[in-house]
PDB file of C-alpha atoms in Angstrom:
ATOM      1  CA  ASN H   1      17.959  30.944  -1.422  1.00 69.00           C
ATOM      2  CA  GLY H   2      17.485  29.772  -4.960  1.00 76.00           C
ATOM      3  CA  ALA H   3      15.079  26.929  -4.093  1.00 77.00           C
ATOM      4  CA  THR H   4      12.264  26.348  -6.554  1.00 79.00           C
ATOM      5  CA  MET H   5       8.825  26.075  -5.009  1.00 83.00           C
ATOM      6  CA  GLN H   6       6.659  23.530  -6.784  1.00 88.00           C
ATOM      7  CA  PRO H   7       2.879  23.219  -6.355  1.00 89.00           C
ATOM      8  CA  THR H   8       1.756  20.311  -4.173  1.00 90.00           C
ATOM      9  CA  ARG H   9      -0.081  17.304  -5.586  1.00 89.00           C
ATOM     10  CA  LEU H  10      -3.140  18.358  -3.577  1.00 89.00           C
ATOM     11  CA  PHE H  11      -3.117  21.786  -5.262  1.00 91.00           C
ATOM     12  CA  THR H  12      -2.657  20.419  -8.787  1.00 93.00           C
ATOM     13  CA  ASP H  13      -5.449  17.852  -8.209  1.00 91.00           C
ATOM     14  CA  HIS H  14      -7.678  20.697  -6.993  1.00 92.00           C
ATOM     15  CA  GLN H  15      -6.898  22.752 -10.114  1.00 93.00           C
ATOM     16  CA  ALA H  16      -7.732  19.738 -12.303  1.00 95.00           C
ATOM     17  CA  GLY H  17     -11.082  19.289 -10.500  1.00 90.00           C
ATOM     18  CA  LYS H  18     -10.139  15.830  -9.184  1.00 90.00           C
ATOM     19  CA  ILE H  19     -10.860  16.409  -5.476  1.00 89.00           C
ATOM     20  CA  THR H  20     -13.650  17.744  -3.281  1.00 92.00           C
ATOM     21  CA  GLY H  21     -13.128  19.748  -0.099  1.00 92.00           C
ATOM     22  CA  PHE H  22      -9.984  21.729  -0.950  1.00 92.00           C
ATOM     23  CA  GLY H  23     -11.501  24.885   0.543  1.00 90.00           C
ATOM     24  CA  GLY H  24     -12.519  23.119   3.766  1.00 90.00           C
ATOM     25  CA  GLY H  25     -16.040  23.340   5.147  1.00 91.00           C
ATOM     26  CA  TRP H  26     -18.203  21.669   7.730  1.00 93.00           C
ATOM     27  CA  ASP H  27     -18.488  17.893   7.443  1.00 93.00           C
ATOM     28  CA  ASN H  28     -21.343  16.949   9.757  1.00 93.00           C
ATOM     29  CA  ALA H  29     -22.545  13.365   9.513  1.00 94.00           C
ATOM     30  CA  LEU H  30     -25.001  10.949  11.045  1.00 96.00           C
ATOM     31  CA  LYS H  31     -23.776   7.396  11.631  1.00 96.00           C
ATOM     32  CA  LEU H  32     -26.133   4.464  12.197  1.00 97.00           C
ATOM     33  CA  GLY H  33     -25.055   0.902  12.705  1.00 97.00           C
ATOM     34  CA  LEU H  34     -26.249  -2.552  13.545  1.00 98.00           C
ATOM     35  CA  THR H  35     -24.026  -5.069  15.350  1.00 97.00           C
ATOM     36  CA  PHE H  36     -24.510  -8.757  16.118  1.00 98.00           C
ATOM     37  CA  ASP H  37     -21.884  -9.878  18.666  1.00 97.00           C
ATOM     38  CA  THR H  38     -21.411 -13.338  20.221  1.00 98.00           C
ATOM     39  CA  ARG H  39     -17.736 -12.930  21.229  1.00 97.00           C
ATOM     40  CA  ASP H  40     -16.915 -14.417  24.623  1.00 94.00           C
ATOM     41  CA  PHE H  41     -14.596 -11.583  25.798  1.00 91.00           C
ATOM     42  CA  GLU H  42     -14.441  -8.318  23.797  1.00 91.00           C
ATOM     43  CA  PRO H  43     -10.801  -7.283  24.520  1.00 89.00           C
ATOM     44  CA  ASP H  44      -9.337 -10.746  23.747  1.00 89.00           C
ATOM     45  CA  PRO H  45     -11.935 -13.111  22.260  1.00 94.00           C
ATOM     46  CA  ALA H  46     -11.338 -16.856  22.011  1.00 93.00           C
ATOM     47  CA  SER H  47     -14.641 -17.659  20.297  1.00 95.00           C
ATOM     48  CA  GLY H  48     -17.596 -15.966  18.712  1.00 97.00           C
ATOM     49  CA  LEU H  49     -18.647 -13.810  15.839  1.00 98.00           C
ATOM     50  CA  MET H  50     -19.165 -10.084  15.309  1.00 97.00           C
ATOM     51  CA  LEU H  51     -21.131  -8.807  12.304  1.00 98.00           C
ATOM     52  CA  GLN H  52     -21.548  -5.104  11.526  1.00 98.00           C
ATOM     53  CA  ALA H  53     -23.459  -3.001   9.007  1.00 98.00           C
ATOM     54  CA  VAL H  54     -22.795   0.726   9.343  1.00 98.00           C
ATOM     55  CA  GLY H  55     -24.027   3.691   7.317  1.00 97.00           C
ATOM     56  CA  ARG H  56     -22.678   7.227   7.542  1.00 97.00           C
ATOM     57  CA  VAL H  57     -24.581  10.106   5.878  1.00 97.00           C
ATOM     58  CA  SER H  58     -23.301  13.655   5.435  1.00 96.00           C
ATOM     59  CA  SER H  59     -25.887  16.133   4.199  1.00 95.00           C
ATOM     60  CA  GLU H  60     -26.626  19.824   3.932  1.00 94.00           C
ATOM     61  CA  ALA H  61     -29.713  19.042   6.060  1.00 95.00           C
ATOM     62  CA  LEU H  62     -27.259  18.215   8.887  1.00 95.00           C
ATOM     63  CA  GLY H  63     -25.320  21.467   8.393  1.00 94.00           C
ATOM     64  CA  SER H  64     -22.621  19.877   6.240  1.00 95.00           C
ATOM     65  CA  ALA H  65     -21.069  21.467   3.175  1.00 95.00           C
ATOM     66  CA  PHE H  66     -21.045  18.043   1.489  1.00 95.00           C
ATOM     67  CA  ASN H  67     -23.585  15.418   0.450  1.00 96.00           C
ATOM     68  CA  TYR H  68     -22.280  11.864   0.548  1.00 97.00           C
ATOM     69  CA  GLN H  69     -22.881   8.407   2.029  1.00 97.00           C
ATOM     70  CA  GLN H  70     -20.596   5.624   3.267  1.00 97.00           C
ATOM     71  CA  LEU H  71     -21.508   1.991   3.906  1.00 98.00           C
ATOM     72  CA  THR H  72     -19.402  -0.596   5.746  1.00 98.00           C
ATOM     73  CA  LEU H  73     -20.096  -4.331   5.953  1.00 98.00           C
ATOM     74  CA  SER H  74     -17.810  -6.341   8.226  1.00 98.00           C
ATOM     75  CA  ALA H  75     -17.525  -9.800   9.785  1.00 98.00           C
ATOM     76  CA  ARG H  76     -15.059 -10.982  12.446  1.00 98.00           C
ATOM     77  CA  GLY H  77     -14.754 -14.530  13.727  1.00 98.00           C
ATOM     78  CA  TYR H  78     -12.775 -16.302  16.469  1.00 97.00           C
ATOM     79  CA  HIS H  79     -12.325 -20.011  17.180  1.00 96.00           C
ATOM     80  CA  ASN H  80     -10.198 -21.737  19.841  1.00 95.00           C
ATOM     81  CA  LEU H  81      -8.579 -24.687  18.043  1.00 95.00           C
ATOM     82  CA  LEU H  82      -7.509 -26.386  21.299  1.00 91.00           C
ATOM     83  CA  GLY H  83     -10.808 -26.120  23.174  1.00 85.00           C
ATOM     84  CA  ASN H  84     -10.361 -25.860  26.945  1.00 81.00           C
ATOM     85  CA  SER H  85      -6.873 -27.424  26.883  1.00 77.00           C
ATOM     86  CA  GLY H  86      -5.086 -24.248  25.725  1.00 79.00           C
ATOM     87  CA  ARG H  87      -5.210 -21.052  23.721  1.00 88.00           C
ATOM     88  CA  LEU H  88      -4.612 -21.365  19.983  1.00 95.00           C
ATOM     89  CA  ILE H  89      -7.060 -18.917  18.432  1.00 96.00           C
ATOM     90  CA  LEU H  90      -7.872 -18.690  14.739  1.00 97.00           C
ATOM     91  CA  ALA H  91      -9.092 -15.140  14.077  1.00 97.00           C
ATOM     92  CA  GLY H  92     -10.344 -13.613  10.843  1.00 98.00           C
ATOM     93  CA  ARG H  93     -11.995 -10.498   9.507  1.00 97.00           C
ATOM     94  CA  VAL H  94     -13.427  -9.367   6.157  1.00 98.00           C
ATOM     95  CA  THR H  95     -14.599  -5.814   5.455  1.00 98.00           C
ATOM     96  CA  TYR H  96     -16.118  -4.029   2.463  1.00 98.00           C
ATOM     97  CA  VAL H  97     -16.584  -0.236   2.302  1.00 97.00           C
ATOM     98  CA  MET H  98     -18.418   1.850  -0.330  1.00 97.00           C
ATOM     99  CA  GLN H  99     -18.699   5.628  -0.716  1.00 96.00           C
ATOM    100  CA  PHE H 100     -21.196   7.605  -2.804  1.00 96.00           C
ATOM    101  CA  GLY H 101     -21.545  11.319  -3.583  1.00 95.00           C
ATOM    102  CA  ASP H 102     -19.164  14.234  -3.080  1.00 92.00           C
ATOM    103  CA  VAL H 103     -16.828  12.895  -0.380  1.00 94.00           C
ATOM    104  CA  PRO H 104     -14.249  15.509   0.716  1.00 95.00           C
ATOM    105  CA  PHE H 105     -10.700  14.198   0.395  1.00 92.00           C
ATOM    106  CA  TYR H 106     -10.102  14.404   4.152  1.00 93.00           C
ATOM    107  CA  SER H 107     -13.145  12.192   4.912  1.00 93.00           C
ATOM    108  CA  ALA H 108     -12.498   9.640   2.143  1.00 93.00           C
ATOM    109  CA  PRO H 109     -10.172   7.468   4.319  1.00 94.00           C
ATOM    110  CA  VAL H 110     -12.740   7.102   7.136  1.00 93.00           C
ATOM    111  CA  ILE H 111     -14.088   3.552   7.510  1.00 95.00           C
ATOM    112  CA  PRO H 112     -17.091   3.769   9.856  1.00 95.00           C
ATOM    113  CA  PHE H 113     -17.623   1.012  12.436  1.00 95.00           C
ATOM    114  CA  THR H 114     -19.950   0.885  15.450  1.00 93.00           C
ATOM    115  CA  ASP H 115     -17.008   0.358  17.829  1.00 89.00           C
ATOM    116  CA  GLY H 116     -14.833   3.202  16.468  1.00 90.00           C
ATOM    117  CA  ASP H 117     -13.824   4.330  12.991  1.00 93.00           C
ATOM    118  CA  ALA H 118     -10.703   3.125  11.172  1.00 92.00           C
ATOM    119  CA  GLU H 119      -8.571   5.058   8.699  1.00 89.00           C
ATOM    120  CA  GLY H 120      -8.109   3.952   5.042  1.00 89.00           C
ATOM    121  CA  LEU H 121      -6.309   0.792   3.976  1.00 94.00           C
ATOM    122  CA  GLY H 122      -2.895   0.632   5.600  1.00 94.00           C
ATOM    123  CA  GLY H 123      -1.747   0.702   9.207  1.00 92.00           C
ATOM    124  CA  HIS H 124      -2.305  -1.603  12.177  1.00 91.00           C
ATOM    125  CA  ALA H 125      -6.118  -1.561  11.937  1.00 90.00           C
ATOM    126  CA  THR H 126      -6.453  -2.683   8.307  1.00 93.00           C
ATOM    127  CA  LEU H 127      -3.331  -3.664   6.299  1.00 95.00           C
ATOM    128  CA  ARG H 128      -0.260  -4.088   8.466  1.00 93.00           C
ATOM    129  CA  GLY H 129       3.003  -3.346   6.659  1.00 92.00           C
ATOM    130  CA  PHE H 130       1.645  -0.309   4.802  1.00 94.00           C
ATOM    131  CA  VAL H 131       1.426   3.254   6.107  1.00 94.00           C
ATOM    132  CA  THR H 132      -2.018   4.431   7.253  1.00 91.00           C
ATOM    133  CA  ASP H 133      -4.226   5.614   4.370  1.00 91.00           C
ATOM    134  CA  ARG H 134      -1.857   4.170   1.747  1.00 92.00           C
ATOM    135  CA  PHE H 135      -4.868   3.038  -0.322  1.00 92.00           C
ATOM    136  CA  VAL H 136      -8.005   5.228  -0.470  1.00 91.00           C
ATOM    137  CA  GLY H 137     -10.835   5.072  -2.997  1.00 90.00           C
ATOM    138  CA  ARG H 138     -14.581   4.924  -3.591  1.00 93.00           C
ATOM    139  CA  ALA H 139     -14.649   1.238  -2.643  1.00 96.00           C
ATOM    140  CA  ALA H 140     -12.302  -0.887  -0.570  1.00 95.00           C
ATOM    141  CA  ALA H 141     -12.162  -4.456   0.662  1.00 97.00           C
ATOM    142  CA  TYR H 142      -9.723  -6.157   2.984  1.00 97.00           C
ATOM    143  CA  ALA H 143      -9.289  -9.414   4.867  1.00 98.00           C
ATOM    144  CA  ASN H 144      -7.114 -10.352   7.851  1.00 97.00           C
ATOM    145  CA  GLY H 145      -6.247 -13.771   9.226  1.00 98.00           C
ATOM    146  CA  GLU H 146      -4.315 -14.559  12.422  1.00 97.00           C
ATOM    147  CA  LEU H 147      -3.272 -17.566  14.452  1.00 97.00           C
ATOM    148  CA  ARG H 148      -2.848 -16.396  18.082  1.00 95.00           C
ATOM    149  CA  TRP H 149      -0.841 -18.767  20.290  1.00 95.00           C
ATOM    150  CA  SER H 150      -0.612 -17.918  24.012  1.00 91.00           C
ATOM    151  CA  PHE H 151       2.456 -19.628  25.433  1.00 91.00           C
ATOM    152  CA  GLY H 152       2.685 -18.089  28.892  1.00 90.00           C
ATOM    153  CA  GLU H 153       1.083 -15.857  31.499  1.00 89.00           C
ATOM    154  CA  ARG H 154       2.477 -13.843  34.409  1.00 93.00           C
ATOM    155  CA  VAL H 155       1.261 -11.330  36.960  1.00 94.00           C
ATOM    156  CA  LEU H 156       3.747  -8.476  37.200  1.00 94.00           C
ATOM    157  CA  TRP H 157       3.126  -5.365  39.332  1.00 94.00           C
ATOM    158  CA  ASN H 158      -0.478  -6.451  39.815  1.00 95.00           C
ATOM    159  CA  GLN H 159      -1.027  -6.659  36.039  1.00 93.00           C
ATOM    160  CA  HIS H 160      -1.991  -9.855  34.206  1.00 89.00           C
ATOM    161  CA  LEU H 161       0.286 -10.336  31.184  1.00 92.00           C
ATOM    162  CA  ARG H 162      -0.130 -12.931  28.427  1.00 88.00           C
ATOM    163  CA  PHE H 163       2.731 -13.741  26.046  1.00 93.00           C
ATOM    164  CA  MET H 164       1.666 -14.519  22.486  1.00 93.00           C
ATOM    165  CA  LEU H 165       3.027 -15.409  19.087  1.00 96.00           C
ATOM    166  CA  VAL H 166       0.780 -14.128  16.269  1.00 96.00           C
ATOM    167  CA  PRO H 167       1.547 -14.945  12.627  1.00 97.00           C
ATOM    168  CA  PHE H 168      -0.859 -13.107  10.323  1.00 97.00           C
ATOM    169  CA  VAL H 169      -1.770 -12.397   6.727  1.00 97.00           C
ATOM    170  CA  ASP H 170      -3.537  -9.291   5.412  1.00 96.00           C
ATOM    171  CA  ALA H 171      -4.940  -8.642   1.938  1.00 96.00           C
ATOM    172  CA  GLY H 172      -6.781  -5.686   0.472  1.00 94.00           C
TER     173      GLY H 172
END
């Protein structure tokens, strides 16, 4: 009804040769990782350290249409500032991700970890306050810091609930 159809940014980037993977294709990959974990309780740690080095390789030898590599280096740390007298946890994380080769645009946001992949910078897993995948590139780095204060606990309907206040800062 008189509307003008404009080409999408994805299509114009494809025409300019700026992206890989516009036509789709298999993206088979092999992921290998090494984790060192001393956290006291995985779902809600109060102390410990978790270090990860993860590599992800996509290759024609694996049946993929693309040849590229991704590398993630990450460190997470937790420390209870009050010792056994209460729960005031200082938590922090730093992560660096690199990508090499012909990464298809739909795999570029993937940040491989041994305990589950994350998506690009932005969103609850990386940079809170930005939409998921807001920042995507060949290399990325981000850091998170939190102070987790537990100020009450209750059992409700046979479920243990902990009430917390968590100021945080994220940078990437």
